[in-house]
Amino acid sequence: MKADFLYGDHSLAFDLPEEQVIAVLEAKPLPTGKSEEKLIREALAKPIGSPRLSELVSMGEKVVIVIGDMTRQWVRHDRFLPFLLNELNRGGVTDQDIAVISATGDHREQTPEEHSILAGKEVCRRVKIHDHSSTAEDELVYLGVTSFGTPVRINRRIVECDRVIVTGGIVYHFLAGWGGGKKAIIPGVSARDTIMANHSLAFLPGEGKGLNPAVSSGRMKGNPCSEDMVEGALMAAPDFLLNTVIDETNGRIAGVFAGDFIRAHEEGCRFVDSHFRVSIDKKADLVIASCGGYPKDINFYQTYKTIYNAHKALHPGGTILLISESREGVGSDPFFRMFTDFEDNRARENYLRKNYTIGGQMAYHSAVIAEENDILLISDLPDDTVRVMGMIPVSAPSEALNWAGKKHGEQMTISLMPHGGSTCPADQVY
């Protein structure tokens, strides 16, 4: 059978033995029938598990709306924020009593120009926008300790206002299960020590034990990172949630979920699952996975999502053939240094337990997968760079298939993931 996989701005053609291909793992297309405005209006008019926002608030109340930062620009805050402001006005809350906080988590502060891009010029004219700082001690308030031992300190404005509205975008997330929901609070508007304590739950207790398998994309129940985030976020008592689902093919809003902080988010997760979760009857010896072309394979840092998803479809000890142009190189020096600066994965793990970073875990997990399996990589990266990351550079589909065929033999089973970054074999546990 013929199969094409996106690579940068073009595609690579594969000629595969059809009898060996056991699955083509593809997401279902998102609905396109309604306009963004209609989706937003409908969600606010009929919220999930909650009265309308205009019925929750009262004149004179101080309201804070939590949005993402520039790394979450894709959520389309600028599109839905005017509707949120108007809904609050309908309930008697004036623009002067509304503030927007950008949930920067542990990221940098932003410029006024970036606020304008993120929230839209109209919103910037109407209300004040503040950046959260995870290290500004006088702006943080201690709320208590979760049952997981995480000290919860969050932005003072969240604690001191009358109503809190959280926003975000729902996608699979390898720590939180799904993005959106509780992530607006932890890590969004939390202290750095809160963020680090929560994210360190990705590891099993005890040095050398590695990552906790329950901390996984598409899983919230039984996932300590997710459950800890929810427990901590509930200390902030959010009153209302609005989350979007974005169609990556065009950048437009394809779903809007508003209402109760927990119920509306879970409904959005089910929506994402119904389109992007794929079932696997049998794991394969060889998984051929493309990131989905440019810009999803702009650098290797972005490729981690594809490695992560492909690994879920792979038989233990198997081979991943990864297709990622990576025209801008690795894309993150701290990520790459996790490969170059440590002797082995035990050393990487020990370092991350004391100095956790998201990018560090991504690199460590990639190295673990590459140690336990073979990862063949077709890319524009230098061969030496690929080898340093524990992977095997190959230049063409035929070379890769010959290599895998010698390892696995004539009975080699193959699964295809044409859009590996967004197609997830997920646990589907809410």
Short mmCIF file of C-alpha atoms in Angstrom, two decimals:
data_model
loop_
_atom_site.label_atom_id
_atom_site.label_comp_id
_atom_site.label_asym_id
_atom_site.label_seq_id
_atom_site.Cartn_x
_atom_site.Cartn_y
_atom_site.Cartn_z
CA MET A 1 0.00 0.00 0.00
CA LYS A 2 1.05 3.59 -0.62
CA ALA A 3 1.19 6.02 2.30
CA ASP A 4 2.26 9.66 2.41
CA PHE A 5 3.53 11.37 5.57
CA LEU A 6 3.88 15.14 5.90
CA TYR A 7 7.43 16.41 6.28
CA GLY A 8 7.82 20.18 6.54
CA ASP A 9 6.10 21.70 3.51
CA HIS A 10 5.98 18.47 1.51
CA SER A 11 5.49 14.74 2.07
CA LEU A 12 7.44 11.51 2.04
CA ALA A 13 6.06 8.51 0.14
CA PHE A 14 6.15 5.01 1.62
CA ASP A 15 5.55 1.71 -0.15
CA LEU A 16 4.37 -0.69 2.54
CA PRO A 17 3.34 -4.37 2.56
CA GLU A 18 -0.41 -4.05 3.12
CA GLU A 19 -0.69 -7.35 4.99
CA GLN A 20 1.70 -6.05 7.68
CA VAL A 21 -0.17 -2.78 8.35
CA ILE A 22 -2.43 -3.47 11.32
CA ALA A 23 -3.76 0.08 11.92
CA VAL A 24 -3.94 3.58 10.53
CA LEU A 25 -4.41 5.76 13.60
CA GLU A 26 -6.14 8.98 12.60
CA ALA A 27 -8.29 11.53 14.41
CA LYS A 28 -11.82 12.35 13.32
CA PRO A 29 -12.34 15.84 11.86
CA LEU A 30 -13.81 18.47 14.14
CA PRO A 31 -17.26 19.93 13.31
CA THR A 32 -17.25 23.06 11.15
CA GLY A 33 -20.95 23.94 10.90
CA LYS A 34 -21.19 26.83 13.39
CA SER A 35 -19.41 30.16 13.48
CA GLU A 36 -17.09 31.02 16.37
CA GLU A 37 -19.52 33.71 17.54
CA LYS A 38 -22.44 31.29 17.61
CA LEU A 39 -20.45 28.70 19.56
CA ILE A 40 -19.45 31.30 22.17
CA ARG A 41 -22.95 32.74 22.50
CA GLU A 42 -24.55 29.30 22.84
CA ALA A 43 -22.06 28.20 25.50
CA LEU A 44 -22.65 31.33 27.59
CA ALA A 45 -26.45 31.12 27.15
CA LYS A 46 -26.63 27.48 28.29
CA PRO A 47 -23.71 26.81 30.64
CA ILE A 48 -22.98 23.29 31.88
CA GLY A 49 -23.90 22.66 35.51
CA SER A 50 -24.17 26.35 36.34
CA PRO A 51 -26.49 29.36 36.06
CA ARG A 52 -25.61 31.94 33.43
CA LEU A 53 -22.61 34.04 34.38
CA SER A 54 -24.83 37.14 34.39
CA GLU A 55 -26.97 35.44 37.04
CA LEU A 56 -24.00 34.52 39.24
CA VAL A 57 -22.61 38.03 39.62
CA SER A 58 -24.02 41.18 41.21
CA MET A 59 -23.47 44.91 40.84
CA GLY A 60 -20.42 46.12 42.74
CA GLU A 61 -18.61 42.77 42.79
CA LYS A 62 -14.96 42.62 41.80
CA VAL A 63 -14.30 40.01 39.09
CA VAL A 64 -11.02 38.52 37.89
CA ILE A 65 -10.76 36.67 34.57
CA VAL A 66 -7.76 34.36 34.22
CA ILE A 67 -6.39 33.93 30.69
CA GLY A 68 -3.27 32.24 29.32
CA ASP A 69 -0.04 33.89 28.22
CA MET A 70 1.52 34.24 24.77
CA THR A 71 2.40 30.54 24.72
CA ARG A 72 -1.37 29.95 24.79
CA GLN A 73 -2.32 32.53 22.17
CA TRP A 74 -3.90 29.72 20.14
CA VAL A 75 -6.72 29.51 22.72
CA ARG A 76 -8.27 32.61 21.03
CA HIS A 77 -8.83 34.72 24.16
CA ASP A 78 -9.22 37.78 21.95
CA ARG A 79 -12.25 36.16 20.33
CA PHE A 80 -14.24 35.21 23.44
CA LEU A 81 -13.19 37.83 26.02
CA PRO A 82 -15.51 40.57 24.66
CA PHE A 83 -18.46 38.19 25.08
CA LEU A 84 -17.42 37.43 28.66
CA LEU A 85 -17.16 41.14 29.47
CA ASN A 86 -20.59 41.80 27.98
CA GLU A 87 -22.09 38.91 29.95
CA LEU A 88 -20.65 40.37 33.15
CA ASN A 89 -22.04 43.79 32.21
CA ARG A 90 -25.43 42.13 31.76
CA GLY A 91 -25.20 41.00 35.38
CA GLY A 92 -24.44 44.52 36.62
CA VAL A 93 -20.63 44.30 36.82
CA THR A 94 -18.92 47.31 35.23
CA ASP A 95 -15.70 47.15 33.26
CA GLN A 96 -14.04 49.15 36.07
CA ASP A 97 -14.68 46.23 38.43
CA ILE A 98 -13.16 43.63 36.08
CA ALA A 99 -9.48 42.72 35.87
CA VAL A 100 -7.73 40.21 33.62
CA ILE A 101 -4.75 38.21 34.85
CA SER A 102 -2.47 36.49 32.38
CA ALA A 103 -1.57 33.08 33.82
CA THR A 104 2.12 33.12 33.01
CA GLY A 105 2.90 30.24 35.37
CA ASP A 106 6.69 30.20 35.56
CA HIS A 107 7.09 32.05 32.24
CA ARG A 108 8.31 35.60 31.69
CA GLU A 109 6.25 38.77 31.97
CA GLN A 110 4.81 40.25 28.77
CA THR A 111 4.75 43.60 27.01
CA PRO A 112 1.68 45.81 26.47
CA GLU A 113 1.89 44.92 22.79
CA GLU A 114 1.71 41.24 23.65
CA HIS A 115 -1.29 41.89 25.92
CA SER A 116 -3.00 43.53 22.95
CA ILE A 117 -2.33 40.50 20.77
CA LEU A 118 -3.38 38.08 23.47
CA ALA A 119 -6.58 39.75 24.69
CA GLY A 120 -7.43 42.01 21.77
CA LYS A 121 -7.33 45.80 21.52
CA GLU A 122 -10.98 46.20 22.56
CA VAL A 123 -10.47 44.30 25.82
CA CYS A 124 -7.24 46.21 26.57
CA ARG A 125 -9.18 49.47 26.24
CA ARG A 126 -11.97 48.27 28.52
CA VAL A 127 -10.15 46.54 31.41
CA LYS A 128 -6.72 46.34 33.03
CA ILE A 129 -4.50 43.33 32.27
CA HIS A 130 -1.94 42.11 34.77
CA ASP A 131 0.79 39.49 34.44
CA HIS A 132 1.15 36.91 37.17
CA SER A 133 4.59 36.49 38.71
CA SER A 134 5.42 33.16 40.33
CA THR A 135 8.27 34.68 42.37
CA ALA A 136 6.77 38.00 43.56
CA GLU A 137 6.32 37.07 47.23
CA ASP A 138 4.16 40.09 48.10
CA GLU A 139 1.67 39.12 45.36
CA LEU A 140 1.17 35.54 46.58
CA VAL A 141 -1.24 34.24 49.22
CA TYR A 142 -0.93 30.90 51.02
CA LEU A 143 -4.14 28.82 50.97
CA GLY A 144 -3.03 25.51 52.48
CA VAL A 145 -1.51 22.16 51.58
CA THR A 146 -3.08 19.54 49.32
CA SER A 147 -3.36 15.90 50.33
CA PHE A 148 -0.39 15.30 48.01
CA GLY A 149 1.76 17.67 50.06
CA THR A 150 1.77 20.60 47.63
CA PRO A 151 1.83 24.03 49.34
CA VAL A 152 -0.72 26.16 47.49
CA ARG A 153 0.20 29.81 47.05
CA ILE A 154 -1.60 31.77 44.37
CA ASN A 155 -1.93 35.30 43.03
CA ARG A 156 -3.35 37.74 45.59
CA ARG A 157 -5.86 39.20 43.12
CA ILE A 158 -7.52 35.80 42.79
CA VAL A 159 -7.99 35.53 46.55
CA GLU A 160 -9.16 39.09 47.15
CA CYS A 161 -11.78 39.40 44.39
CA ASP A 162 -15.45 38.38 44.67
CA ARG A 163 -15.65 36.19 41.55
CA VAL A 164 -13.07 34.19 39.61
CA ILE A 165 -13.53 33.14 35.99
CA VAL A 166 -10.97 30.77 34.47
CA THR A 167 -10.37 30.27 30.75
CA GLY A 168 -8.11 28.05 28.66
CA GLY A 169 -7.84 25.57 25.81
CA ILE A 170 -8.50 21.84 26.01
CA VAL A 171 -5.86 19.60 24.46
CA TYR A 172 -4.16 16.42 25.63
CA HIS A 173 -1.46 17.15 28.19
CA PHE A 174 1.15 14.65 29.35
CA LEU A 175 1.07 15.88 32.97
CA ALA A 176 -2.46 17.16 33.55
CA GLY A 177 -4.29 14.66 31.33
CA TRP A 178 -5.89 17.54 29.49
CA GLY A 179 -5.10 21.24 29.29
CA GLY A 180 -7.62 23.86 30.30
CA GLY A 181 -9.64 23.63 33.50
CA LYS A 182 -7.51 23.57 36.64
CA LYS A 183 -4.30 24.51 34.78
CA ALA A 184 -5.44 28.15 34.81
CA ILE A 185 -4.81 28.11 38.58
CA ILE A 186 -2.02 25.53 38.93
CA PRO A 187 0.41 26.26 37.34
CA GLY A 188 -1.15 29.38 35.80
CA VAL A 189 -1.34 31.79 38.75
CA SER A 190 0.67 29.85 41.33
CA ALA A 191 3.96 30.35 43.13
CA ARG A 192 7.01 28.65 41.70
CA ASP A 193 7.29 26.29 44.66
CA THR A 194 3.64 25.28 44.13
CA ILE A 195 4.31 24.55 40.46
CA MET A 196 7.47 22.56 41.13
CA ALA A 197 5.86 20.51 43.92
CA ASN A 198 2.95 19.62 41.66
CA HIS A 199 5.00 18.78 38.58
CA SER A 200 7.41 16.63 40.60
CA LEU A 201 4.49 14.24 41.16
CA ALA A 202 5.23 13.04 37.61
CA PHE A 203 7.89 10.83 39.20
CA LEU A 204 7.25 7.78 41.34
CA PRO A 205 8.45 8.10 44.95
CA GLY A 206 12.04 6.94 45.38
CA GLU A 207 15.13 7.70 43.32
CA GLY A 208 15.55 5.49 40.29
CA LYS A 209 11.85 4.58 40.11
CA GLY A 210 11.26 6.76 37.05
CA LEU A 211 8.06 8.38 35.81
CA ASN A 212 4.65 7.51 37.21
CA PRO A 213 2.68 5.76 34.40
CA ALA A 214 -0.58 7.15 35.83
CA VAL A 215 0.60 10.66 34.89
CA SER A 216 -0.54 10.45 31.31
CA SER A 217 -2.28 12.23 28.45
CA GLY A 218 -6.01 11.64 28.51
CA ARG A 219 -6.06 10.60 32.17
CA MET A 220 -7.25 12.60 35.17
CA LYS A 221 -8.67 10.03 37.61
CA GLY A 222 -5.79 8.37 39.42
CA ASN A 223 -3.32 10.87 37.93
CA PRO A 224 -1.63 12.54 40.93
CA CYS A 225 -0.53 15.62 38.96
CA SER A 226 -4.08 16.23 37.76
CA GLU A 227 -5.79 15.43 41.06
CA ASP A 228 -3.34 17.66 42.93
CA MET A 229 -4.00 20.51 40.48
CA VAL A 230 -7.75 20.17 40.94
CA GLU A 231 -7.49 20.03 44.74
CA GLY A 232 -5.30 23.13 44.80
CA ALA A 233 -7.40 25.00 42.26
CA LEU A 234 -10.57 24.38 44.25
CA MET A 235 -8.97 26.25 47.16
CA ALA A 236 -9.25 29.32 44.93
CA ALA A 237 -12.98 28.61 44.48
CA PRO A 238 -13.39 29.46 40.77
CA ASP A 239 -16.95 30.49 39.98
CA PHE A 240 -17.13 29.92 36.23
CA LEU A 241 -15.12 28.39 33.40
CA LEU A 242 -14.89 28.98 29.68
CA ASN A 243 -12.64 26.66 27.66
CA THR A 244 -12.18 26.34 23.92
CA VAL A 245 -11.22 23.50 21.59
CA ILE A 246 -9.27 24.69 18.55
CA ASP A 247 -9.20 23.15 15.10
CA GLU A 248 -5.46 22.96 14.37
CA THR A 249 -6.06 22.84 10.62
CA ASN A 250 -7.32 26.43 10.53
CA GLY A 251 -6.77 27.87 14.02
CA ARG A 252 -10.48 28.48 14.55
CA ILE A 253 -12.63 27.69 17.56
CA ALA A 254 -14.43 24.37 17.04
CA GLY A 255 -15.93 23.94 20.50
CA VAL A 256 -16.73 26.11 23.52
CA PHE A 257 -17.49 24.75 26.98
CA ALA A 258 -18.70 27.06 29.72
CA GLY A 259 -20.14 26.69 33.20
CA ASP A 260 -19.14 24.74 36.30
CA PHE A 261 -15.38 24.57 36.81
CA ILE A 262 -15.29 20.75 36.87
CA ARG A 263 -18.28 19.64 34.83
CA ALA A 264 -17.80 21.99 31.88
CA HIS A 265 -14.13 21.08 31.59
CA GLU A 266 -14.87 17.34 31.69
CA GLU A 267 -17.49 17.79 28.96
CA GLY A 268 -14.84 19.50 26.85
CA CYS A 269 -12.42 16.65 27.50
CA ARG A 270 -15.02 14.16 26.31
CA PHE A 271 -15.45 16.24 23.15
CA VAL A 272 -11.69 16.18 22.50
CA ASP A 273 -11.61 12.44 23.19
CA SER A 274 -14.44 11.77 20.76
CA HIS A 275 -12.34 13.25 17.96
CA PHE A 276 -8.68 12.61 18.85
CA ARG A 277 -8.59 9.46 20.94
CA VAL A 278 -7.87 6.33 18.93
CA SER A 279 -8.39 2.74 20.01
CA ILE A 280 -5.64 0.15 19.61
CA ASP A 281 -6.47 -3.53 19.36
CA LYS A 282 -2.84 -4.57 19.11
CA LYS A 283 0.45 -2.76 19.54
CA ALA A 284 2.85 -2.79 16.59
CA ASP A 285 6.50 -3.71 16.09
CA LEU A 286 6.98 -0.57 13.99
CA VAL A 287 5.08 2.70 14.37
CA ILE A 288 5.59 5.21 11.56
CA ALA A 289 4.64 8.63 12.90
CA SER A 290 4.73 12.10 11.37
CA CYS A 291 4.29 15.25 13.44
CA GLY A 292 1.94 16.49 10.73
CA GLY A 293 4.27 18.74 8.77
CA TYR A 294 5.14 22.41 9.24
CA PRO A 295 4.78 24.15 11.70
CA LYS A 296 4.20 21.10 13.92
CA ASP A 297 7.67 19.82 13.04
CA ILE A 298 9.35 23.23 13.05
CA ASN A 299 11.86 21.96 15.62
CA PHE A 300 12.57 18.76 17.49
CA TYR A 301 11.32 20.15 20.81
CA GLN A 302 7.81 20.21 19.30
CA THR A 303 8.27 16.59 18.21
CA TYR A 304 8.04 15.20 21.75
CA LYS A 305 4.24 14.96 21.51
CA THR A 306 4.62 12.64 18.52
CA ILE A 307 7.20 10.45 20.29
CA TYR A 308 4.90 10.29 23.32
CA ASN A 309 1.84 9.28 21.30
CA ALA A 310 3.69 6.83 19.03
CA HIS A 311 5.16 5.07 22.06
CA LYS A 312 1.62 4.32 23.31
CA ALA A 313 1.00 2.35 20.10
CA LEU A 314 4.33 0.49 20.17
CA HIS A 315 5.07 -3.07 21.25
CA PRO A 316 7.76 -3.08 23.99
CA GLY A 317 11.20 -3.22 22.41
CA GLY A 318 9.80 -2.05 19.09
CA THR A 319 10.81 0.65 16.64
CA ILE A 320 9.44 4.13 16.07
CA LEU A 321 10.10 5.72 12.68
CA LEU A 322 9.77 9.41 13.44
CA ILE A 323 9.24 11.93 10.64
CA SER A 324 10.10 15.49 11.71
CA GLU A 325 11.80 18.01 9.47
CA SER A 326 13.00 20.17 12.41
CA ARG A 327 14.14 22.93 10.08
CA GLU A 328 14.92 25.21 13.06
CA GLY A 329 17.03 22.59 14.82
CA VAL A 330 16.38 21.15 18.25
CA GLY A 331 14.58 24.33 19.29
CA SER A 332 15.55 24.44 22.98
CA ASP A 333 19.03 24.50 24.46
CA PRO A 334 17.86 23.38 27.96
CA PHE A 335 16.01 20.48 26.32
CA PHE A 336 19.09 19.45 24.32
CA ARG A 337 21.40 19.78 27.33
CA MET A 338 19.42 17.07 29.10
CA PHE A 339 20.91 14.72 26.49
CA THR A 340 24.43 16.17 26.41
CA ASP A 341 25.11 16.98 30.07
CA PHE A 342 24.25 13.70 31.75
CA GLU A 343 25.81 10.27 31.57
CA ASP A 344 22.59 8.28 31.63
CA ASN A 345 18.87 8.39 32.41
CA ARG A 346 19.42 7.73 36.11
CA ALA A 347 21.49 10.93 36.29
CA ARG A 348 18.83 12.83 34.33
CA GLU A 349 16.12 11.60 36.67
CA ASN A 350 18.09 12.53 39.80
CA TYR A 351 18.66 16.02 38.44
CA LEU A 352 15.00 16.56 37.55
CA ARG A 353 13.78 15.45 40.96
CA LYS A 354 15.67 18.44 42.39
CA ASN A 355 15.49 20.86 39.45
CA TYR A 356 12.26 20.05 37.64
CA THR A 357 11.39 21.65 34.30
CA ILE A 358 8.77 20.70 31.73
CA GLY A 359 11.35 20.64 28.94
CA GLY A 360 13.66 18.57 31.08
CA GLN A 361 11.00 15.92 31.62
CA MET A 362 10.23 15.89 27.89
CA ALA A 363 13.90 15.25 27.09
CA TYR A 364 14.26 12.66 29.86
CA HIS A 365 11.16 10.77 28.75
CA SER A 366 12.35 10.83 25.12
CA ALA A 367 15.69 9.40 26.26
CA VAL A 368 13.95 6.65 28.27
CA ILE A 369 11.83 5.68 25.27
CA ALA A 370 14.92 5.67 23.04
CA GLU A 371 16.78 3.49 25.56
CA GLU A 372 14.00 0.89 25.72
CA ASN A 373 13.14 0.97 22.00
CA ASP A 374 14.75 2.08 18.74
CA ILE A 375 13.81 5.48 17.36
CA LEU A 376 14.70 6.05 13.72
CA LEU A 377 14.53 9.71 12.72
CA ILE A 378 14.11 11.27 9.29
CA SER A 379 14.90 14.96 9.77
CA ASP A 380 17.10 17.86 8.71
CA LEU A 381 19.09 17.61 11.94
CA PRO A 382 22.80 16.75 11.76
CA ASP A 383 23.40 13.03 12.26
CA ASP A 384 25.60 13.70 15.30
CA THR A 385 22.78 15.64 16.98
CA VAL A 386 20.37 12.76 16.41
CA ARG A 387 22.83 10.24 17.86
CA VAL A 388 23.48 12.38 20.93
CA MET A 389 19.75 12.13 21.66
CA GLY A 390 19.99 8.35 21.53
CA MET A 391 18.24 8.04 18.17
CA ILE A 392 19.25 6.65 14.80
CA PRO A 393 19.41 9.01 11.79
CA VAL A 394 18.04 7.68 8.49
CA SER A 395 17.79 9.56 5.24
CA ALA A 396 14.87 7.98 3.38
CA PRO A 397 11.78 5.78 3.88
CA SER A 398 13.39 2.81 2.12
CA GLU A 399 16.45 2.92 4.39
CA ALA A 400 14.23 3.05 7.48
CA LEU A 401 12.02 0.17 6.36
CA ASN A 402 15.04 -1.99 5.52
CA TRP A 403 16.52 -1.28 8.96
CA ALA A 404 13.27 -2.16 10.78
CA GLY A 405 12.73 -5.22 8.59
CA LYS A 406 16.10 -6.66 9.54
CA LYS A 407 15.30 -6.18 13.22
CA HIS A 408 11.72 -7.47 13.28
CA GLY A 409 11.66 -9.91 10.37
CA GLU A 410 9.09 -10.68 7.70
CA GLN A 411 6.21 -10.84 10.19
CA MET A 412 6.80 -7.27 11.36
CA THR A 413 3.54 -5.49 12.24
CA ILE A 414 3.18 -1.81 11.34
CA SER A 415 0.92 1.00 12.60
CA LEU A 416 0.70 4.38 10.87
CA MET A 417 0.21 7.74 12.59
CA PRO A 418 0.02 10.46 9.91
CA HIS A 419 -0.68 13.17 12.52
CA GLY A 420 1.14 11.77 15.52
CA GLY A 421 1.27 15.01 17.50
CA SER A 422 -2.50 15.30 17.87
CA THR A 423 -3.68 11.67 17.66
CA CYS A 424 -3.51 10.09 21.08
CA PRO A 425 -4.07 6.53 22.22
CA ALA A 426 -5.48 7.91 25.48
CA ASP A 427 -6.61 6.26 28.70
CA GLN A 428 -9.93 8.16 28.70
CA VAL A 429 -10.24 8.34 32.48
CA TYR A 430 -12.02 11.39 33.87
#
